Every structure is written in structure tokens, then in C-alpha cells.
Coordinates of C-alpha atoms and ligand atoms in Angstrom, one line a residue:
X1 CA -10.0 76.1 -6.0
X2 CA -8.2 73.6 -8.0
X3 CA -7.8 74.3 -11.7
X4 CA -8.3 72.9 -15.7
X5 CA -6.8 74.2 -18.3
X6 CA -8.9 73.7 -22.0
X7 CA -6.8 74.0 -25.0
X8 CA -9.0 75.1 -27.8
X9 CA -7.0 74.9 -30.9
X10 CA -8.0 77.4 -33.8
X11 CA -7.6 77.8 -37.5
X12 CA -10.2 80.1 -39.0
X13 CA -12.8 79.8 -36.4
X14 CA -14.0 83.2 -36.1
X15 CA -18.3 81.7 -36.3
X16 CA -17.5 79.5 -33.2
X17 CA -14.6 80.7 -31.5
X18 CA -16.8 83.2 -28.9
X19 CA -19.7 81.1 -28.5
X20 CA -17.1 77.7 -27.5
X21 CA -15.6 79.8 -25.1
X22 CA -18.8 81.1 -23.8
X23 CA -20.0 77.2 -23.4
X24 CA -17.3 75.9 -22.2
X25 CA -17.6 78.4 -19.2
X26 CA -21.1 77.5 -18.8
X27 CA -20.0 74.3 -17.7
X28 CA -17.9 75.8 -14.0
X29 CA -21.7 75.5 -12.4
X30 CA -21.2 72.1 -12.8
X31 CA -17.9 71.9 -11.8
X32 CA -17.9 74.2 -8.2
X33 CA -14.5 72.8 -7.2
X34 CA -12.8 73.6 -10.1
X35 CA -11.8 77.1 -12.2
X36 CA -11.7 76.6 -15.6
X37 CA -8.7 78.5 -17.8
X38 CA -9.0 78.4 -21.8
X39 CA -6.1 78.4 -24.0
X40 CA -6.8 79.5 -27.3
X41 CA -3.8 78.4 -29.8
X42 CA -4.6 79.8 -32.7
X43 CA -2.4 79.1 -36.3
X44 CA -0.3 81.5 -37.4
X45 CA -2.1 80.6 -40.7
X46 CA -5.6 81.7 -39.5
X47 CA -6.4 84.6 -41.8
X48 CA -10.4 85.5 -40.9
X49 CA -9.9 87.7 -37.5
X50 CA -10.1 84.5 -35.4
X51 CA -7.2 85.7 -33.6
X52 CA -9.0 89.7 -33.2
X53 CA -11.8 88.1 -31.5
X54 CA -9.8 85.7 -29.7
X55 CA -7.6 89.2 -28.2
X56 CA -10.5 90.9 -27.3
X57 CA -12.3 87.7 -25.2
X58 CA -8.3 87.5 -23.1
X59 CA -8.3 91.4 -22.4
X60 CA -12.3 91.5 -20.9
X61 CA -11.2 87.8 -19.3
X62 CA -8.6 87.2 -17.0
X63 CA -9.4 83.0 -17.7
X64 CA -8.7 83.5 -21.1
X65 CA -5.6 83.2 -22.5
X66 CA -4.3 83.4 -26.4
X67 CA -1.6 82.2 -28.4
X68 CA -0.2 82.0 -31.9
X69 CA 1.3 78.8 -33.0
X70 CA 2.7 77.4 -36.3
X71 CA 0.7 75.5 -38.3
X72 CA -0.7 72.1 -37.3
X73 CA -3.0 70.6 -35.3
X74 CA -0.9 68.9 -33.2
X75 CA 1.3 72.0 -32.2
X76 CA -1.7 73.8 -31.4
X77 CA -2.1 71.2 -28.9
X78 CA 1.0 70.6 -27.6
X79 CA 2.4 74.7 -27.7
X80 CA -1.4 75.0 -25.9
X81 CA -0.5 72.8 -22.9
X82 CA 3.2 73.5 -22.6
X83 CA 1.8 77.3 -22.0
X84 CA -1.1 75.9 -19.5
X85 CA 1.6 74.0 -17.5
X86 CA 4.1 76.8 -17.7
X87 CA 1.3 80.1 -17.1
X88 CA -1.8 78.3 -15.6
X89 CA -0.1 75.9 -13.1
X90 CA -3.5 73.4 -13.7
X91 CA -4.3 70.0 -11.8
X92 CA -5.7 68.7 -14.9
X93 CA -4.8 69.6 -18.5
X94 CA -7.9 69.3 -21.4
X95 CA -8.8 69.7 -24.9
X96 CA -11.5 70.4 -27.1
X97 CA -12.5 71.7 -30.3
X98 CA -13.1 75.3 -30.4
X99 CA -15.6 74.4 -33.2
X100 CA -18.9 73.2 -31.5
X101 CA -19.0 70.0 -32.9
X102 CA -18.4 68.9 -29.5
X103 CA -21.4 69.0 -26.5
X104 CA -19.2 70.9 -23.6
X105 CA -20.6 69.3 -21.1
X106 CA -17.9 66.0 -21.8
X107 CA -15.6 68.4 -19.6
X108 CA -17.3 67.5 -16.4
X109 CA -17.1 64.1 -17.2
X110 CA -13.6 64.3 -18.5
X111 CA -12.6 66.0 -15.1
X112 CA -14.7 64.4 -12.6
X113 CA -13.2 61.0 -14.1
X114 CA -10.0 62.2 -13.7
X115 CA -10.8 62.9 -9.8
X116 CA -11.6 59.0 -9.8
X117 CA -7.9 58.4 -9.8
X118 CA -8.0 57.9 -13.6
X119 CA -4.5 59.9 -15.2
X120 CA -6.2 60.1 -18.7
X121 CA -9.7 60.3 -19.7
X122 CA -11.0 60.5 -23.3
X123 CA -14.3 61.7 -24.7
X124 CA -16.1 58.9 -26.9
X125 CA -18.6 58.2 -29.8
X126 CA -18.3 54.4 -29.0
X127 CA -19.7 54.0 -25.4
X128 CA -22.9 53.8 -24.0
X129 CA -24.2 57.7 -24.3
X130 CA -22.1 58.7 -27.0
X131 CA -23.1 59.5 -30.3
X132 CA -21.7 60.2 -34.0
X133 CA -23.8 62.8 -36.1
X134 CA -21.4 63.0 -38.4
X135 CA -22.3 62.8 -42.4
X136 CA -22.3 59.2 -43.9
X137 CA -18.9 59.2 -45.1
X138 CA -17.2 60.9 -41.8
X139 CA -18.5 57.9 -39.7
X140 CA -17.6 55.4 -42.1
X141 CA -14.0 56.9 -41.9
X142 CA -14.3 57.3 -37.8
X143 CA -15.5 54.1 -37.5
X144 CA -12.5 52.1 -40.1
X145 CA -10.3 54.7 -37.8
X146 CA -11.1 53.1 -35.0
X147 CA -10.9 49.5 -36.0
X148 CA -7.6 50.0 -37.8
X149 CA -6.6 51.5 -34.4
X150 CA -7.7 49.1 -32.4
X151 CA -5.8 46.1 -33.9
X152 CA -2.6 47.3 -35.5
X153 CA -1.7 50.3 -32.5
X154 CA -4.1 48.9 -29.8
X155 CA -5.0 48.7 -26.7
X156 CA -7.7 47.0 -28.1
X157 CA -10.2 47.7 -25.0
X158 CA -10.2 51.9 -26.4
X159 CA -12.9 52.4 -29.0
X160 CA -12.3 56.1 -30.0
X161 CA -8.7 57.4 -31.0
X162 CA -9.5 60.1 -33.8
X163 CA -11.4 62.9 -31.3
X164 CA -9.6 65.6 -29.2
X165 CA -12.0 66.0 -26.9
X166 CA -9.9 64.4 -23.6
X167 CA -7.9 65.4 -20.4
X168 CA -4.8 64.3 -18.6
X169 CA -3.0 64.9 -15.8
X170 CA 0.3 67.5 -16.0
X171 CA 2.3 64.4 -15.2
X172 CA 1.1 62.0 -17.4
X173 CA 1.7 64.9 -19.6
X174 CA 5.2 65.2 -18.8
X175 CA 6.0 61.9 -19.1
X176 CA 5.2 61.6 -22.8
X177 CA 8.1 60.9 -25.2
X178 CA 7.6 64.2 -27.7
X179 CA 10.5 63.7 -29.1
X180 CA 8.6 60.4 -31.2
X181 CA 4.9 61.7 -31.7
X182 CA 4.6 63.5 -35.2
X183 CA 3.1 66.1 -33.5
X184 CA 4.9 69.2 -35.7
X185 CA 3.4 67.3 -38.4
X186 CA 0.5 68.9 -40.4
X187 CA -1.6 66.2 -39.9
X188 CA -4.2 65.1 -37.6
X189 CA -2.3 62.1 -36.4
X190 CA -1.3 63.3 -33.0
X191 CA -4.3 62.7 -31.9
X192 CA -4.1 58.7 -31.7
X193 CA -0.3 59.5 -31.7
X194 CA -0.9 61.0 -28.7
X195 CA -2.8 58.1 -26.9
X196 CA -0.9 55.3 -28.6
X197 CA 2.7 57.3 -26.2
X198 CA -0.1 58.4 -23.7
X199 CA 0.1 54.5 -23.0
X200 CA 3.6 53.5 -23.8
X201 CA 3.9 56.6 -20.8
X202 CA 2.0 54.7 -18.4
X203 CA -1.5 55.9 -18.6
X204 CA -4.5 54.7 -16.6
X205 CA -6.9 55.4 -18.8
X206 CA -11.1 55.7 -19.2
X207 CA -13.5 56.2 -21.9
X208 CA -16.9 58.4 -21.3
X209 CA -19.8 59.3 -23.9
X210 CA -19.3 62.0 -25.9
X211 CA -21.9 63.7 -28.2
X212 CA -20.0 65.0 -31.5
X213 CA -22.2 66.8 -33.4
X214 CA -22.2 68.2 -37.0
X215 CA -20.6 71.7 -38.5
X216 CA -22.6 74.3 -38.5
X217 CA -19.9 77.1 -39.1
X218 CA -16.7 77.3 -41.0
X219 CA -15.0 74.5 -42.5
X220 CA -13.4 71.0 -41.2
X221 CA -9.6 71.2 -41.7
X222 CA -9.4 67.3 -42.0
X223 CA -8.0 65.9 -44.9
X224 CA -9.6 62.5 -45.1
X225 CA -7.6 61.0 -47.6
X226 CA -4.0 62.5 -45.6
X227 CA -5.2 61.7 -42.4
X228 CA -6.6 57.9 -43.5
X229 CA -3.2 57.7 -45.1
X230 CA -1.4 58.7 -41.8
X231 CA -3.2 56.4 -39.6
X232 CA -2.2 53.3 -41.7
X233 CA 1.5 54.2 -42.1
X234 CA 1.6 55.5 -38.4
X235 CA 0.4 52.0 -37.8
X236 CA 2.7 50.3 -39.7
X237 CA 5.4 52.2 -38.3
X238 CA 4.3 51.1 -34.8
X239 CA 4.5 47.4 -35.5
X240 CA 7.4 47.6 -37.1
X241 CA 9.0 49.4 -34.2
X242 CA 7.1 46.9 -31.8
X243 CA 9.3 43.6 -34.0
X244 CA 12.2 46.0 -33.4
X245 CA 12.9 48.3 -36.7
X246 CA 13.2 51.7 -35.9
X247 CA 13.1 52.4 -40.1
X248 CA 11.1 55.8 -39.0
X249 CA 8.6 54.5 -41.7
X250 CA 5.5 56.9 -40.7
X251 CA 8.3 60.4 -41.7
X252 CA 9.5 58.4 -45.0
X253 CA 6.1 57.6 -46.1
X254 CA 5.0 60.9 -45.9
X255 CA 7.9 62.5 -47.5
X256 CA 6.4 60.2 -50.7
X257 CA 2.5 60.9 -50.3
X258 CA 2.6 62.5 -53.6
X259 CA 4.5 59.9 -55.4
X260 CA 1.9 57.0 -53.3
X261 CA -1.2 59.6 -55.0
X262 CA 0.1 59.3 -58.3
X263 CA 0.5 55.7 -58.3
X264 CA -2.7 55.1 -57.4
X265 CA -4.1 57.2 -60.2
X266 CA -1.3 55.5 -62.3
X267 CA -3.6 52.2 -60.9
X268 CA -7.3 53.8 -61.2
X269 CA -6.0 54.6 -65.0
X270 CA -5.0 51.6 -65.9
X271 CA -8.4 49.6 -65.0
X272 CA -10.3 52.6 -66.8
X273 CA -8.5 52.2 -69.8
X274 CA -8.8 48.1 -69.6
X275 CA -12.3 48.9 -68.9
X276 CA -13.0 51.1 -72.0
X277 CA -11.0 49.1 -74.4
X278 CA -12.9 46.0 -73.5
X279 CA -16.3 48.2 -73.9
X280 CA -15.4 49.3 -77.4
X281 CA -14.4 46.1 -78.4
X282 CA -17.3 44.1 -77.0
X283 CA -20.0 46.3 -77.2
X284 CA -18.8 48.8 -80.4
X285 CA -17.3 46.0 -82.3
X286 CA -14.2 48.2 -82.7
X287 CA -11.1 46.6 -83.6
X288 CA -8.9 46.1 -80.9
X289 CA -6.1 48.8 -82.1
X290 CA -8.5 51.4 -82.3
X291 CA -10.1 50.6 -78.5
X292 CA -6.8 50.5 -77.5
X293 CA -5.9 53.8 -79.2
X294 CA -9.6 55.6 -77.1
X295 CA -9.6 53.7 -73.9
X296 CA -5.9 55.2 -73.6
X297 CA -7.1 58.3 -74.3
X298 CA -9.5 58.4 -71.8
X299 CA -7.6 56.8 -69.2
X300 CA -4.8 59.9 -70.2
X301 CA -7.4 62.5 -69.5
X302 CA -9.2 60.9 -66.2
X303 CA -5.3 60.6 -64.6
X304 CA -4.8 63.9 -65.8
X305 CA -7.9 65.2 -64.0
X306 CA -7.3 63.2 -61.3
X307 CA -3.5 64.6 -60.8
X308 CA -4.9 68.5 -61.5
X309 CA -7.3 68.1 -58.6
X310 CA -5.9 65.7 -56.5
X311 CA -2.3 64.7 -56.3
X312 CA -0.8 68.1 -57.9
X313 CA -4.0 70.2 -56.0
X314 CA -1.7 72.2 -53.6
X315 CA 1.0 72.9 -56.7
X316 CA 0.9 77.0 -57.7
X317 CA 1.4 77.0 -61.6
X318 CA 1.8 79.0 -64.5
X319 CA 0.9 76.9 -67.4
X320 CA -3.0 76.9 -68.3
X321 CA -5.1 73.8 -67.9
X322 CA -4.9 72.9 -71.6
X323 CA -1.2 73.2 -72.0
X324 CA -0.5 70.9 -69.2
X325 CA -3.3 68.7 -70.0
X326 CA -0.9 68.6 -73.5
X327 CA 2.1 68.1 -72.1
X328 CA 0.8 65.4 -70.3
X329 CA -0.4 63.4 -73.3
X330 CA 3.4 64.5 -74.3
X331 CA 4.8 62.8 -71.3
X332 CA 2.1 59.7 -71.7
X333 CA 3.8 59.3 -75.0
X334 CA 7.3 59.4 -73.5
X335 CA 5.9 56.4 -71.6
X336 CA 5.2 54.6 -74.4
X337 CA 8.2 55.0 -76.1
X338 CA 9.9 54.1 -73.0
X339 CA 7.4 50.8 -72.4
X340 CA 8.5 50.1 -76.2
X341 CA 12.0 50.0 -75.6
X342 CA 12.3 48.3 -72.6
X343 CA 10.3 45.5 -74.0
X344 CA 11.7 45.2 -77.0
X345 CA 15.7 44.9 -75.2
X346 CA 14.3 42.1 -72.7
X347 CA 12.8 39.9 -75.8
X348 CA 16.5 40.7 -77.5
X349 CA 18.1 39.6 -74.8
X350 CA 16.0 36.4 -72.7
X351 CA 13.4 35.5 -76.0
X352 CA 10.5 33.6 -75.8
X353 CA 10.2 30.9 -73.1
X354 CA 8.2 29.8 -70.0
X355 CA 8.8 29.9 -66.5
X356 CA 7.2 27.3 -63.7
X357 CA 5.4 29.6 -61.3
X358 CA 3.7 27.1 -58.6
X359 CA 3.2 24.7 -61.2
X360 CA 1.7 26.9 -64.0
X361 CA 3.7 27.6 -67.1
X362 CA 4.0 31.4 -67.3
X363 CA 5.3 33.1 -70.7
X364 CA 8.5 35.5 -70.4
X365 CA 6.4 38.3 -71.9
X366 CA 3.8 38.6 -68.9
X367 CA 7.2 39.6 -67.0
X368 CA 8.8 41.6 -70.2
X369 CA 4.9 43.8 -69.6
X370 CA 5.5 44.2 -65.6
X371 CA 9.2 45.4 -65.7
X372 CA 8.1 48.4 -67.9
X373 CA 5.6 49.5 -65.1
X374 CA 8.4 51.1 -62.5
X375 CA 10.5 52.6 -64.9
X376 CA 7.1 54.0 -67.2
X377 CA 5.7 55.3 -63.6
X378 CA 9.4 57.0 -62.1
X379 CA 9.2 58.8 -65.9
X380 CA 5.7 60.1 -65.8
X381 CA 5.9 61.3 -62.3
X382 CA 9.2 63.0 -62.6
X383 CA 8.7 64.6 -65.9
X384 CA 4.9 65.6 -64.4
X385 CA 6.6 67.0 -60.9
X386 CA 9.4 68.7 -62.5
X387 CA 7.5 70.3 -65.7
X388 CA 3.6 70.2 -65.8
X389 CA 2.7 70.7 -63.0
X390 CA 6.0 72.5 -61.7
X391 CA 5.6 74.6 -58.5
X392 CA 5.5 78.4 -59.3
X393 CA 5.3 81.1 -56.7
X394 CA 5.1 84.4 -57.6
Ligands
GDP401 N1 -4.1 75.6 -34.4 C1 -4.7 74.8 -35.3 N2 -5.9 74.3 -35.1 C2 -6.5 73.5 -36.0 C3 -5.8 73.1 -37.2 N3 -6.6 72.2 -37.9 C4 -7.7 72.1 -37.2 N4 -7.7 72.9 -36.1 C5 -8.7 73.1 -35.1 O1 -9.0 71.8 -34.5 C6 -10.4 71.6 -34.3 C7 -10.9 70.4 -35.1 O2 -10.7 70.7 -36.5 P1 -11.8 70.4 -37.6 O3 -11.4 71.1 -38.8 O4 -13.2 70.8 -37.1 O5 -11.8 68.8 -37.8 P2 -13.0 67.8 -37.8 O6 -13.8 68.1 -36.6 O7 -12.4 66.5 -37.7 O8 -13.7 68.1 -39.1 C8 -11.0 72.9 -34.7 O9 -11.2 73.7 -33.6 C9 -10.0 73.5 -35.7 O10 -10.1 75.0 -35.7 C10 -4.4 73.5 -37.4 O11 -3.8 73.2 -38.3 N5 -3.9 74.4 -36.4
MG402 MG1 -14.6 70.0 -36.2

């Protein structure tokens, strides 16, 4: 009998756990060559008695095997196959979700494809048979995924990069450079990470349809924002490397996700308050100073909201909503006073004049505005880091 290993990763799975395993199995009577071994590598992190039920399926199951790994999708993966290769001793290595979003029976496809003399096989939404029934906004993101893949990572002839379900041979396996995929990054990148070296390694590769259905249990663990994020520096990072800088851009860009979050809110505030002040004016009839004196306002409250729940959401505190919503106006005003300044030494020192930009006479001022932008944002996002939303553990 030859053998396939599936690596189910877990992280509070405890509704799906049993009944994936339970499928998964189903699928050796169409598969009477093959034994099929589960690795279940559950996170350290999983707090809901996934890993209980996950013990008790190994000891009544000889197939079954369990781990505990650190946190991270893509060490689940990668811990799950290293102990598959190392314990299992399998002709082909796979991997799916341990959720049920995925219809099992992609493994006899995955591993009957791989018996074709294919080295790497990957389970797809985008080929004849496969399907998406994800929500609305989960395919839009799968399917600008995809595209973004596609052209900036490639190969451009693979249509699905952001699914787990695939398999691979040990050696293909082996051969991958783990030393460059992120994959001890929280993040879902490794998985087109792992294609995108899975390549660069040599693979032969084939797509087959793949059914991915929608959650019924539990929670998804995918950060859409992070992981859209991850897939667009990851793919800078590659064609930068490809034109021959190795600036490890896809690490460094991460490292300032929070300061990239708070400039876009910076952003989304500014055309709010433009927006309001324009509104008062036009449709109020309010002076100018006084819609510039609400629109600001608002646009102070909607970043603060937008940095409580978003960019600062993971950040323990101590200070109560309306005492950092208070010291954020306080900071705001810092900006001002800062914005003020800065202006005011630039006019003191260049004046008033024009410069020739493509032919179009541009005032000093529209420049004397612009510079006050990086030094206003480095203020507000320190201050806001160090003191309103400063992190707190008990
Ligand atoms: N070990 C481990 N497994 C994870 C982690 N994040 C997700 N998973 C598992 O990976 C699979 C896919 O994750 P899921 O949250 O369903 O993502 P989605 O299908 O894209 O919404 C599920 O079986 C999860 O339990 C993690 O950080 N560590
Ligand atoms: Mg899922």
C-alpha cells in the first residue's frame, strides 16, 4: 500500500474537526491503492477543546496523528508535513482545511494527478468543475487575489493561489527554499508563498476543480485586509527580487502595517473633512471658518473611530473610550500647532513665489501645505502609539 499524508491545520475547530477527519477517510474507497494518514497541527493558541477531541480521534486511530504548533497558518503547514515526512514516510504529502469548507473528495483528484507524473497538484475554484460559494465580498477578494497573483508573482497559466487544498511530492517538498517563504509569519501568505518557491523549486504542476463551500461552523481566521496587504507587498517583494534587490521588502512592510493603517485613516480623514467643510459651506451657507472648525471635528472623531476599531484593535488599554477619544483631539491639536509652525518658518524663510511645474505656474504655498503632512502624521502616530492607545497588559 502506498501512502498520503493530509495535514489538517487547526485553530479552534472543535464543530468540524471530527466530522473533516471522518470525510476525509471516507474518501480511501476511492482511493484502494492508497492509505490515507491525517496530521492534525493544531495552534498552540486554540483554546476551545479542539486539541481534546483531536487526542481522543489519534488514541482510537492509529492513522491519526496530532500535534501542537505555534501560531500561524503557515507553521501548521509546514511543522504538519516535516512530521508526515519524518513519522509517516508518505509517497505524496497533502493539505486541506480541517474546516469543511472544502468537498474531500479533491484528494482523489489531488492524488490520482499526482500518479500522472505531475510533482504538485493544486485544488481550484477557477477550472472547469470548480466552484466558489463564498459570500460576495470573499470572492471579490479571491478573485482580485488571483489576478494580482497571476501578473505580478505568476505563472500566469495558475488561476488559484489563495486555497490550501493541494498535494506534493516529499521531494518537491524538500526541495523548497524555507529559509525565504514567510511561513513563521502570522499570515496567510504561505499559501501562494508556497507555490510562488514550489516553482522557483522546479515544480510540474496541475490545476483540478475544487468545490469550496461556505462556513457553517466556527469562524474564518482570515484577516482580509492583512492578508490583501500581504499579497501585494509579498508581490512587490518578488519583482523587486526578480530586477535583483534583495531589500526583504515583504518583512519591512509588515513590521509598519500599523503605521501604513494609520495613514490611510490619516487619508480617509482628510477627504471626510474636505467633504463636510464643502457641505456646510455650500449647502448650510456656513462661513468657511466655522465648516472648517465642524468638518475637522468630524474627520477627528471618524479617524478616532476608525483607529479604536481598526488600526489600534489588537492594542490592550487602560484608558476609557472617552479619555482617549480626548486625548486624541489633544494630539489633533498638537498637529495643528505643529502644521502652524512649519508653515509659517517656510513662508519666513522662501516667501511668496511660483515654481514652473510642466509648464504650470505653481504657488510656493501648495508646497509650504504638503511638507507639513509627514511631520503632522510621524506626530499623531507617535503620540497615539506611545500614549492613547498605549499597549497595557495586565
Ligand atoms: N494551526 C493553525 N491553523 C489555522 C490558523 N489559521 C487558520 N487555520 C486553519 O486553517 C484552515 C483555514 O482557515 P479559515 O479560518 O477557515 O480561513 P478561510 O477558509 O480562508 O476563511 C482552518 O482549518 C483553520 O482552522 C493558524 O493560525 N494556525
Ligand atoms: Mg475556512
Amino acid at each position: 500500500m502506498r501512502k498520503v499524508s493530509v495535514v489538517l491545520p487547526t485553530f479552534n475547530e472543535k464543530a468540524n474537526i471530527e466530522k473533516t477527519v471522518e470525510k476525509v477517510f471516507e474518501q480511501e474507497k476511492n482511493l484502494p491503492d492508497w492509505e490515507i494518514h491525517i496530521v492534525i497541527a493544531d495552534d498552540i493558541r486554540s483554546s476551545d477543546g479542539t486539541e481534546e477531541i483531536a487526542k481522543k480521534l489519534a488514541r482510537k486511530n492509529q492513522k491519526i496523528h496530532f500535534i501542537k504548533v505555534d501560531p500561524g497558518l503557515g507553521v501548521g503547514l509546514i511543522k504538519g508535513h516535516q512530521f508526515a515526512i519524518e513519522k509517516i514516510k508518505p509517497d505524496i504529502l497533502a493539505q486541506l482545511d480541517a474546516d469543511g469548507q472544502v468537498v474531500p473528495d479533491v484528494l482523489v483528484k489531488l492524488v490520482t494527478t499526482i500518479q500522472e507524473g505531475y510533482n504538485l497538484v493544486i485544488g481550484s475554484r477557477f477550472v472547469t468543475g470548480g466552484k466558489n460559494q463564498l459570500s460576495l465580498a470573499r470572492k471579490i477578494f479571491t478573485s482580485g487575489a488571483s489576478l494580482f497573483c497571476r501578473m505580478v508573482i505568476g505563472p500566469s497559466d495558475i488561476k488559484e493561489f489563495t486555497n490550501s487544498a493541494r498535494a506534493f511530492t516529499p521531494a518537491l517538498f524538500e526541495k523548497i527554499n524555507l529559509n525565504r517563504l514567510p511561513w513563521r509569519e502570522r499570515t496567510f501568505i504561505v499559501q501562494p508563498a508556497f507555490l510562488h518557491e514550489a516553482i522557483l523549486a522546479g515544480a510540474k504542476y496541475k490545476e483540478v476543480p475544487l468545490i469550496f463551500k461556505n462556513r457553517l461552523e466556527g469562524y474564518s481566521k482570515n484577516k482580509v485586509f492583512n492578508y490583501t496587504y500581504d499579497i501585494i507587498t509579498y508581490g512587490i517583494d518578488v519583482k523587486l527580487r526578480s530586477l535583483g534587490f534583495h531589500v526583504r521588502f515583504f518583512y519591512f512592510s509588515r513590521r509598519v502595517k500599523t503605521l501604513v493603517k494609520f495613514s490611510l485613516v490619516g487619508f480617509v480623514g482628510t477627504v471626510v473633512d474636505f467633504f463636510f467643510y464643502k457641505m456646510f459651506i455650500n449647502a448650510l451657507g456656513l462661513p468657511p471658518a466655522t465648516s472648517k472648525g465642524i468638518s475637522t471635528e468630524i474627520a477627528i472623531i471618524n479617524n478616532f473611530i476608525l483607529n479604536n476599531y481598526w488600526t489600534f484593535r489588537y492594542r490592550k488599554t487602560k484608558t476609557r473610550i472617552w479619555q482617549k477619544l480626548g486625548i486624541f483631539n489633544l494630539v489633533s491639536l498638537g498637529g495643528l500647532v505643529i502644521g502652524v509652525l512649519i508653515v509659517k518658518y517656510l513662508h519666513l524663510t522662501f516667501g511668496d513665489g511660483f515654481i514652473n511645474v510642466f509648464g504650470r505656474p505653481v504657488a510656493y504655498n501648495n508646497f509650504y501645505f504638503f511638507a507639513t503632512i509627514p511631520p503632522v502624521m510621524l506626530w499623531n502616530f507617535i503620540v497615539n502609539h506611545f500614549v492613547t492607545w498605549r499597549h497595557q497588559e495586565d
